[in-house]
Short mmCIF file of C-alpha atoms and ligand atoms in Angstrom, two decimals:
data_model
loop_
_atom_site.label_atom_id
_atom_site.label_comp_id
_atom_site.label_asym_id
_atom_site.label_seq_id
_atom_site.Cartn_x
_atom_site.Cartn_y
_atom_site.Cartn_z
CA MET A 124 -23.78 -26.44 50.22
CA THR A 125 -22.18 -27.17 46.85
CA PRO A 126 -19.96 -24.30 45.72
CA THR A 127 -21.26 -22.71 42.53
CA ARG A 128 -19.19 -19.55 42.09
CA ILE A 129 -16.46 -19.19 39.50
CA LEU A 130 -13.82 -16.46 39.53
CA VAL A 131 -12.64 -15.71 35.99
CA LEU A 132 -9.17 -14.17 35.65
CA ASN A 133 -7.78 -12.64 32.47
CA SER A 134 -4.19 -11.77 33.32
CA GLY A 135 -2.17 -9.48 31.10
CA SER A 136 1.42 -8.38 31.60
CA SER A 137 0.37 -5.32 33.62
CA SER A 138 -3.32 -5.92 34.24
CA VAL A 139 -5.78 -8.42 35.65
CA LYS A 140 -9.43 -8.37 34.56
CA TYR A 141 -11.80 -10.40 36.68
CA GLN A 142 -15.40 -11.43 37.10
CA LEU A 143 -17.13 -13.43 39.77
CA ILE A 144 -20.12 -15.36 38.44
CA ASP A 145 -22.56 -17.61 40.29
CA MET A 146 -23.25 -20.51 37.96
CA ALA A 147 -26.32 -21.61 39.95
CA ASP A 148 -28.28 -18.93 38.11
CA GLY A 149 -25.66 -17.17 35.96
CA THR A 150 -25.66 -14.02 38.17
CA ARG A 151 -22.67 -11.79 37.81
CA LEU A 152 -21.60 -10.83 41.33
CA ALA A 153 -18.62 -8.58 40.71
CA THR A 154 -16.34 -7.37 37.98
CA GLY A 155 -13.19 -5.32 37.94
CA LEU A 156 -9.78 -4.46 36.61
CA ALA A 157 -6.38 -4.04 38.22
CA GLU A 158 -4.27 -1.97 35.86
CA ARG A 159 -0.74 -0.65 35.48
CA ILE A 160 0.56 -3.35 37.82
CA GLY A 161 4.21 -2.70 38.67
CA GLU A 162 3.93 1.02 37.94
CA GLU A 163 3.59 3.90 40.39
CA THR A 164 0.13 4.73 39.08
CA SER A 165 -1.56 1.34 39.48
CA ALA A 166 -5.28 1.33 40.15
CA LEU A 167 -8.05 -1.10 40.92
CA HIS A 168 -11.61 -0.56 39.70
CA HIS A 169 -14.08 -2.86 41.38
CA ARG A 170 -17.79 -3.08 40.76
CA PRO A 171 -20.10 -5.21 42.85
CA LEU A 172 -23.08 -6.21 40.72
CA GLY A 173 -26.60 -7.09 41.63
CA THR A 174 -26.21 -5.67 45.16
CA GLY A 175 -26.76 -2.03 44.23
CA GLY A 176 -23.15 -1.33 45.26
CA GLU A 177 -21.23 1.49 43.61
CA GLU A 178 -18.03 1.15 41.61
CA ARG A 179 -15.01 1.59 43.86
CA ARG A 180 -11.68 2.87 42.61
CA ARG A 181 -8.49 2.49 44.58
CA GLU A 182 -5.31 4.12 43.45
CA GLU A 183 -2.34 2.52 45.10
CA ARG A 184 0.83 0.88 43.98
CA LEU A 185 0.33 -2.76 43.08
CA ALA A 186 3.92 -3.99 42.93
CA ASP A 187 3.14 -7.28 41.19
CA HIS A 188 0.36 -9.75 40.37
CA ASP A 189 0.41 -11.07 43.96
CA ALA A 190 -0.37 -7.59 45.23
CA ALA A 191 -3.07 -7.15 42.58
CA LEU A 192 -4.82 -10.40 43.48
CA ALA A 193 -4.58 -9.54 47.20
CA ALA A 194 -6.23 -6.17 46.47
CA ILE A 195 -8.93 -7.87 44.37
CA GLY A 196 -9.49 -10.32 47.25
CA GLU A 197 -9.91 -7.46 49.71
CA GLN A 198 -12.50 -5.81 47.51
CA LEU A 199 -14.43 -9.06 47.11
CA ASP A 200 -14.13 -9.60 50.87
CA ALA A 201 -15.68 -6.21 51.55
CA ASP A 202 -18.73 -7.43 49.63
CA GLY A 203 -18.77 -10.68 51.60
CA MET A 204 -17.50 -12.85 48.74
CA GLY A 205 -13.74 -13.04 49.27
CA LEU A 206 -11.29 -15.49 47.74
CA GLU A 207 -11.49 -17.66 50.88
CA SER A 208 -15.24 -18.11 50.41
CA PRO A 209 -16.40 -21.75 50.53
CA GLN A 210 -18.85 -20.85 47.77
CA LEU A 211 -15.98 -20.50 45.29
CA ALA A 212 -15.93 -23.65 43.13
CA ALA A 213 -12.95 -22.90 40.90
CA ILE A 214 -10.87 -20.23 39.22
CA GLY A 215 -11.04 -20.10 35.41
CA HIS A 216 -8.06 -18.58 33.61
CA ARG A 217 -7.98 -17.21 30.11
CA VAL A 218 -4.86 -18.61 28.45
CA VAL A 219 -4.08 -17.29 25.00
CA HIS A 220 -2.07 -20.07 23.37
CA GLY A 221 -2.82 -23.75 23.87
CA GLY A 222 -0.87 -24.99 20.84
CA LEU A 223 -1.89 -28.38 19.48
CA ARG A 224 -2.04 -30.05 22.87
CA PHE A 225 -4.87 -28.13 24.54
CA THR A 226 -8.12 -28.39 22.63
CA GLU A 227 -10.42 -28.39 25.66
CA PRO A 228 -10.65 -26.55 28.98
CA THR A 229 -7.98 -28.15 31.15
CA LEU A 230 -7.50 -28.66 34.87
CA ILE A 231 -4.15 -27.07 35.69
CA ASP A 232 -1.39 -29.11 37.31
CA ASP A 233 2.41 -28.84 37.12
CA ALA A 234 2.61 -30.72 33.81
CA VAL A 235 -0.04 -28.46 32.24
CA LEU A 236 1.74 -25.33 33.46
CA LYS A 237 5.00 -26.63 31.99
CA GLU A 238 3.33 -27.17 28.62
CA ILE A 239 1.81 -23.65 28.66
CA GLU A 240 5.35 -22.43 29.38
CA ARG A 241 6.70 -24.43 26.44
CA LEU A 242 4.33 -22.43 24.22
CA VAL A 243 5.80 -19.07 25.25
CA PRO A 244 7.89 -18.80 22.04
CA VAL A 245 4.66 -18.77 19.96
CA ALA A 246 2.85 -16.38 22.35
CA PRO A 247 5.61 -14.26 23.88
CA LEU A 248 3.30 -11.35 24.70
CA HIS A 249 0.51 -13.34 26.32
CA ASN A 250 1.36 -16.75 27.78
CA PRO A 251 3.93 -15.45 30.34
CA ALA A 252 1.30 -13.10 31.81
CA ASN A 253 -1.28 -15.89 31.87
CA ILE A 254 1.21 -18.14 33.70
CA THR A 255 1.90 -15.42 36.28
CA GLY A 256 -1.85 -15.09 36.88
CA ILE A 257 -2.23 -18.85 37.37
CA ARG A 258 0.73 -19.09 39.78
CA THR A 259 -0.58 -16.15 41.80
CA ALA A 260 -4.05 -17.69 42.08
CA GLN A 261 -2.57 -21.06 43.04
CA ARG A 262 -0.69 -19.41 45.93
CA VAL A 263 -3.90 -17.84 47.23
CA ARG A 264 -6.11 -20.94 46.91
CA PRO A 265 -3.90 -24.03 46.45
CA ASP A 266 -6.89 -26.20 47.39
CA LEU A 267 -9.12 -24.93 44.58
CA PRO A 268 -9.34 -26.36 41.05
CA GLN A 269 -7.77 -23.95 38.57
CA VAL A 270 -8.86 -24.35 34.97
CA ALA A 271 -7.22 -23.02 31.80
CA VAL A 272 -9.54 -22.02 28.95
CA PHE A 273 -7.57 -21.50 25.75
CA ASP A 274 -8.15 -18.84 23.09
CA THR A 275 -6.94 -21.30 20.48
CA ALA A 276 -9.13 -24.26 21.52
CA PHE A 277 -12.21 -23.55 19.39
CA HIS A 278 -10.04 -23.37 16.28
CA SER A 279 -8.33 -26.70 16.90
CA ALA A 280 -11.13 -28.33 14.87
CA MET A 281 -9.85 -26.56 11.74
CA PRO A 282 -9.03 -29.05 8.97
CA GLU A 283 -5.36 -29.45 8.07
CA HIS A 284 -5.83 -27.70 4.73
CA ALA A 285 -6.89 -24.55 6.59
CA ALA A 286 -4.43 -24.85 9.47
CA ARG A 287 -1.22 -25.49 7.51
CA TYR A 288 0.88 -22.87 5.83
CA ALA A 289 2.23 -23.86 2.43
CA ILE A 290 5.84 -24.09 3.60
CA ASP A 291 8.33 -26.94 3.97
CA VAL A 292 6.56 -29.49 6.18
CA GLU A 293 9.65 -30.55 8.14
CA THR A 294 10.54 -26.98 9.08
CA ALA A 295 6.94 -26.23 9.98
CA ASP A 296 6.58 -29.32 12.17
CA ALA A 297 9.95 -28.90 13.87
CA HIS A 298 9.00 -25.41 15.02
CA ARG A 299 5.23 -25.84 15.37
CA VAL A 300 4.59 -23.30 12.63
CA ARG A 301 0.92 -23.51 11.69
CA ARG A 302 -2.28 -21.53 12.03
CA TYR A 303 -3.80 -21.77 15.51
CA GLY A 304 -6.29 -18.88 15.53
CA PHE A 305 -7.29 -16.77 18.56
CA HIS A 306 -10.38 -15.17 20.14
CA GLY A 307 -11.71 -18.75 20.14
CA THR A 308 -13.69 -18.32 23.36
CA SER A 309 -15.51 -15.40 21.77
CA HIS A 310 -16.12 -17.18 18.43
CA ALA A 311 -17.47 -20.22 20.32
CA TYR A 312 -19.79 -18.18 22.54
CA VAL A 313 -21.04 -15.93 19.75
CA SER A 314 -21.72 -18.73 17.28
CA ARG A 315 -23.74 -20.65 19.89
CA ARG A 316 -25.62 -17.51 20.97
CA ALA A 317 -26.32 -16.63 17.32
CA ALA A 318 -27.91 -20.06 16.78
CA ARG A 319 -30.28 -19.30 19.67
CA LEU A 320 -31.10 -15.90 18.21
CA LEU A 321 -31.84 -17.51 14.85
CA GLU A 322 -33.79 -20.29 16.62
CA ARG A 323 -31.78 -22.87 14.74
CA ASP A 324 -29.87 -25.98 15.71
CA PRO A 325 -26.13 -25.03 15.75
CA ALA A 326 -25.39 -28.36 14.04
CA GLN A 327 -27.29 -27.16 10.95
CA LEU A 328 -25.82 -23.66 10.72
CA ASN A 329 -23.08 -22.08 8.63
CA LEU A 330 -21.89 -18.78 10.11
CA ILE A 331 -19.30 -16.12 9.45
CA VAL A 332 -18.36 -14.59 12.81
CA LEU A 333 -16.59 -11.22 12.78
CA HIS A 334 -14.95 -10.39 16.12
CA LEU A 335 -14.02 -6.74 15.60
CA GLY A 336 -12.40 -5.27 18.69
CA ASN A 337 -9.01 -3.66 19.07
CA GLY A 338 -7.77 -7.08 17.97
CA ALA A 339 -9.95 -8.47 15.17
CA SER A 340 -10.57 -11.87 13.65
CA ALA A 341 -13.04 -13.61 11.38
CA SER A 342 -14.06 -17.24 11.49
CA ALA A 343 -16.06 -19.60 9.32
CA VAL A 344 -18.15 -21.89 11.51
CA SER A 345 -19.98 -24.92 10.16
CA GLY A 346 -22.18 -27.07 12.41
CA GLY A 347 -20.68 -25.43 15.49
CA ARG A 348 -17.09 -26.20 14.43
CA CYS A 349 -14.50 -23.75 13.19
CA VAL A 350 -13.44 -24.54 9.62
CA ASP A 351 -11.23 -21.49 9.08
CA THR A 352 -10.13 -18.40 10.95
CA SER A 353 -8.15 -15.32 10.05
CA MET A 354 -5.50 -15.26 12.80
CA GLY A 355 -2.58 -17.64 12.42
CA LEU A 356 0.55 -18.67 14.31
CA THR A 357 0.07 -15.44 16.25
CA PRO A 358 -2.75 -12.87 16.39
CA LEU A 359 -0.99 -10.78 13.73
CA GLU A 360 -2.52 -12.42 10.64
CA GLY A 361 -5.81 -11.53 8.99
CA LEU A 362 -7.97 -8.45 9.38
CA VAL A 363 -6.75 -4.87 9.78
CA MET A 364 -6.78 -4.24 13.56
CA GLY A 365 -6.34 -1.35 15.97
CA THR A 366 -2.56 -1.52 15.92
CA ARG A 367 -1.77 -4.70 13.91
CA SER A 368 -1.34 -4.88 10.16
CA GLY A 369 -3.14 -8.18 9.60
CA ASP A 370 -2.24 -9.91 6.29
CA ILE A 371 0.95 -8.68 4.70
CA ASP A 372 3.46 -10.05 2.20
CA PRO A 373 6.11 -11.72 4.43
CA ALA A 374 8.73 -10.27 2.09
CA VAL A 375 7.99 -6.87 3.66
CA VAL A 376 10.00 -8.16 6.64
CA PHE A 377 13.03 -9.02 4.47
CA HIS A 378 12.69 -5.77 2.57
CA LEU A 379 12.67 -3.63 5.73
CA ARG A 380 15.65 -5.59 7.02
CA ARG A 381 17.57 -4.96 3.82
CA VAL A 382 16.63 -1.40 2.93
CA ALA A 383 15.86 0.11 6.35
CA GLY A 384 18.23 -2.00 8.48
CA MET A 385 15.38 -2.86 10.86
CA ASP A 386 16.03 -5.97 12.94
CA VAL A 387 13.39 -8.62 13.64
CA ASP A 388 12.28 -7.02 16.92
CA ALA A 389 11.85 -3.63 15.25
CA VAL A 390 9.66 -5.12 12.50
CA ASP A 391 7.73 -7.12 15.10
CA GLU A 392 7.01 -3.89 16.98
CA LEU A 393 6.09 -2.08 13.75
CA LEU A 394 3.59 -4.72 12.61
CA ASN A 395 2.04 -5.37 16.04
CA LYS A 396 2.01 -1.92 17.60
CA ARG A 397 2.40 0.77 14.94
CA SER A 398 0.31 -0.62 12.12
CA GLY A 399 -3.38 -1.21 11.46
CA LEU A 400 -5.64 1.79 12.04
CA VAL A 401 -3.03 3.49 14.27
CA GLY A 402 -0.37 3.16 11.60
CA LEU A 403 -2.69 4.45 8.90
CA CYS A 404 -4.20 7.45 10.65
CA GLY A 405 -2.70 7.69 14.15
CA GLU A 406 -5.90 6.55 15.83
CA ASN A 407 -7.36 3.14 16.71
CA ASP A 408 -10.69 4.14 18.23
CA MET A 409 -13.38 3.66 15.60
CA ARG A 410 -15.54 6.38 17.20
CA VAL A 411 -12.80 8.95 16.74
CA ILE A 412 -12.06 7.73 13.21
CA ARG A 413 -15.73 8.19 12.23
CA ARG A 414 -15.77 11.67 13.76
CA ARG A 415 -12.64 12.60 11.82
CA ILE A 416 -14.19 11.27 8.59
CA ASP A 417 -17.23 13.49 9.18
CA GLU A 418 -14.85 16.43 9.52
CA GLY A 419 -13.30 15.60 6.13
CA ASP A 420 -10.09 13.93 7.35
CA GLU A 421 -8.54 12.06 4.38
CA ALA A 422 -6.20 9.81 6.37
CA ALA A 423 -9.08 8.62 8.56
CA ARG A 424 -11.20 7.96 5.43
CA LEU A 425 -8.47 5.89 3.80
CA ALA A 426 -7.83 3.94 7.03
CA PHE A 427 -11.56 3.13 7.24
CA ASP A 428 -11.69 2.09 3.58
CA ILE A 429 -8.67 -0.22 3.96
CA TYR A 430 -10.23 -1.74 7.10
CA ILE A 431 -13.53 -2.39 5.29
CA HIS A 432 -11.86 -3.68 2.12
CA ARG A 433 -10.03 -6.37 4.11
CA LEU A 434 -13.17 -7.26 6.04
CA LYS A 435 -15.11 -7.69 2.81
CA LYS A 436 -12.40 -9.92 1.36
CA TYR A 437 -12.73 -12.24 4.36
CA ILE A 438 -16.53 -12.30 4.13
CA GLY A 439 -16.19 -13.31 0.47
CA ALA A 440 -13.49 -15.87 1.20
CA TYR A 441 -15.43 -17.53 4.01
CA TYR A 442 -18.61 -17.49 1.94
CA ALA A 443 -16.71 -19.57 -0.60
CA VAL A 444 -15.18 -21.83 2.07
CA LEU A 445 -18.62 -22.53 3.57
CA GLY A 446 -20.50 -22.76 0.26
CA ARG A 447 -23.71 -21.66 1.96
CA VAL A 448 -23.98 -19.02 4.66
CA ASP A 449 -26.94 -18.67 7.05
CA ALA A 450 -25.74 -15.59 8.92
CA VAL A 451 -22.94 -13.08 9.28
CA VAL A 452 -22.49 -12.16 12.94
CA PHE A 453 -20.77 -9.03 14.26
CA THR A 454 -19.29 -8.87 17.75
CA ALA A 455 -16.76 -7.08 20.07
CA GLY A 456 -16.20 -3.33 20.55
CA VAL A 457 -16.41 -2.26 16.90
CA GLY A 458 -18.71 -5.04 15.69
CA GLU A 459 -21.27 -4.41 18.44
CA ASN A 460 -21.21 -0.64 18.33
CA SER A 461 -20.25 0.68 14.92
CA ALA A 462 -23.24 0.80 12.57
CA PRO A 463 -21.12 2.41 9.78
CA VAL A 464 -18.64 -0.50 9.87
CA ARG A 465 -21.44 -3.08 9.66
CA GLU A 466 -23.17 -1.22 6.86
CA ALA A 467 -19.99 -0.75 4.83
CA ALA A 468 -18.84 -4.35 5.35
CA VAL A 469 -21.90 -5.82 3.63
CA ALA A 470 -22.59 -2.99 1.15
CA GLY A 471 -22.64 -4.30 -2.40
CA LEU A 472 -23.03 -7.94 -1.35
CA GLU A 473 -26.76 -8.11 -2.16
CA GLU A 474 -26.09 -10.66 -4.92
CA LEU A 475 -24.72 -12.93 -2.19
CA GLY A 476 -28.01 -12.52 -0.29
CA LEU A 477 -26.55 -10.10 2.25
CA ALA A 478 -28.22 -6.85 3.29
CA VAL A 479 -28.52 -4.59 6.31
CA ASP A 480 -31.69 -2.71 7.28
CA GLY A 481 -30.64 0.91 7.92
CA GLU A 482 -33.03 1.47 10.79
CA LEU A 483 -32.33 -1.83 12.57
CA ASN A 484 -28.61 -1.30 12.11
CA ALA A 485 -28.69 2.21 13.58
CA ARG A 486 -30.61 1.07 16.65
CA GLY A 487 -28.19 0.55 19.54
CA GLY A 488 -28.52 -1.93 22.36
CA ASP A 489 -26.61 -4.58 24.15
CA VAL A 490 -28.76 -7.61 23.36
CA PRO A 491 -28.36 -10.06 20.46
CA ARG A 492 -30.35 -8.78 17.49
CA LEU A 493 -30.93 -9.16 13.76
CA ILE A 494 -30.13 -6.17 11.58
CA SER A 495 -30.98 -7.64 8.16
CA PRO A 496 -34.30 -6.99 6.42
CA GLU A 497 -36.96 -9.74 6.45
CA TYR A 498 -36.25 -10.70 2.85
CA ALA A 499 -32.49 -11.20 3.24
CA ARG A 500 -31.42 -14.75 2.38
CA VAL A 501 -28.38 -14.42 4.66
CA LYS A 502 -29.18 -12.96 8.07
CA VAL A 503 -26.93 -10.29 9.55
CA ALA A 504 -26.78 -10.21 13.34
CA VAL A 505 -25.13 -8.37 16.21
CA VAL A 506 -24.31 -10.62 19.16
CA PRO A 507 -22.46 -9.07 22.11
CA THR A 508 -19.61 -11.35 23.09
CA ASP A 509 -19.13 -12.57 26.66
CA GLU A 510 -15.79 -14.28 27.01
CA GLU A 511 -15.94 -14.25 30.82
CA LEU A 512 -19.26 -16.08 30.89
CA GLU A 513 -17.97 -18.62 28.38
CA ILE A 514 -14.81 -19.21 30.49
CA ALA A 515 -16.97 -19.53 33.63
CA GLN A 516 -19.33 -22.00 31.91
CA GLN A 517 -16.49 -24.14 30.58
CA THR A 518 -14.71 -24.07 33.95
CA TYR A 519 -17.86 -24.97 35.88
CA ALA A 520 -18.75 -27.78 33.46
CA LEU A 521 -15.29 -29.27 33.91
CA VAL A 522 -15.22 -29.13 37.72
CA THR A 523 -18.75 -30.42 38.15
CA ALA A 524 -18.09 -33.35 35.80
CA ARG A 525 -15.13 -34.53 37.93
P1 AMP B 682 -12.65 -4.46 22.33
O1 AMP B 682 -11.23 -4.83 22.02
O2 AMP B 682 -13.64 -5.49 21.94
O3 AMP B 682 -12.84 -3.95 23.74
O4 AMP B 682 -12.98 -3.20 21.37
C1 AMP B 682 -12.36 -1.94 21.59
C2 AMP B 682 -12.62 -1.06 20.39
O5 AMP B 682 -14.04 -0.96 20.14
C3 AMP B 682 -12.18 0.38 20.57
O6 AMP B 682 -10.83 0.54 20.23
C4 AMP B 682 -13.09 1.14 19.60
O7 AMP B 682 -12.48 1.22 18.34
C5 AMP B 682 -14.32 0.27 19.48
N1 AMP B 682 -15.52 0.84 20.08
C6 AMP B 682 -15.91 0.82 21.36
N2 AMP B 682 -17.08 1.48 21.51
C7 AMP B 682 -17.45 1.92 20.29
C8 AMP B 682 -18.55 2.67 19.78
N3 AMP B 682 -19.54 3.08 20.57
N4 AMP B 682 -18.58 2.93 18.46
C9 AMP B 682 -17.59 2.50 17.64
N5 AMP B 682 -16.53 1.81 18.06
C10 AMP B 682 -16.45 1.52 19.37
#
């Protein structure tokens, strides 16, 4: 029997998200999350899917990623699909930063791991955790192909004029300072899925994809290739996010150093963790922000308006970059669920051919759908993202092609 199952691991510094997917028919077999690894209060939520099994929650100390993966293995074992299973074809890892070198899903060996390590300075929050996840999985199944799927890969097609910052070329090249973009797995999946929804050939389509989650990014996609994206050297650039500022005058950093005596790490923490919606109104959950607006909260209103203003600027910018837009596509936690955000983002853009139908927009659901009126020249769509499925598909395609 040819193995057809892929385990997808998304390893963070203190968490591991996972999904087991059978690529023979795309069935999701199990999903789960190990959280607060290394703390006293670690927990594992595990949900077998398709078997009628109930979610199981175990609260026990998971000292490190090895312990977390062992606990995940036990849970999968209990459902008869453990890590030792001969049906497992490969493990697919989400890796945040692939730099310039990794533009495709890549079979992991020592040289690849070394290169992912070399990229730690440009992804200090993410790549170390991804490496830990890979090493842990290699210890458990050294015989199994392990594949890295990079968040930056989809954006590697960006032309130089979009990828380069206008700074001294020698300095930029010496330190690999350029725009890489992130959330690429999501932008790739969503743009392909949107083409299916629109019943169009992806090669003929120009799309603006808005991935609005706690982290948020926009991309301009032409013929299935990314031509510009809002995140840069790191995920800090671009849209207003849950806790990140997005675009800001870099002189703010010098200013805070000079007038507030903040060192680089303090400004880093400010812009990544205490800015965005949290910085503006103390809250990053869009549901709570909308509730507070309804109750007349001024800070929440202003935070929402700043968030929408930035979003609109990117829609306009990418409209100009693409020249012609077939659809604007919303995805991720906010994009998929917040009708007020979608409505406000395209309000006033009728002259550009953009409009949202109030009733279609208000209708919930977790399937890809159009929310623009029949007459709209530019379609507006909601397409739930599925980064795990995309990682599984890319991993499976690579190992079956070997
Ligand atoms: P993500 O990073 O894609 O998981 O998105 C997480 C964010 O989505 C949360 O911080 C919320 O702001 C937002 N979100 C999730 N569910 C909803 C909802 N039903 N309505 C509005 N926003 C939501």
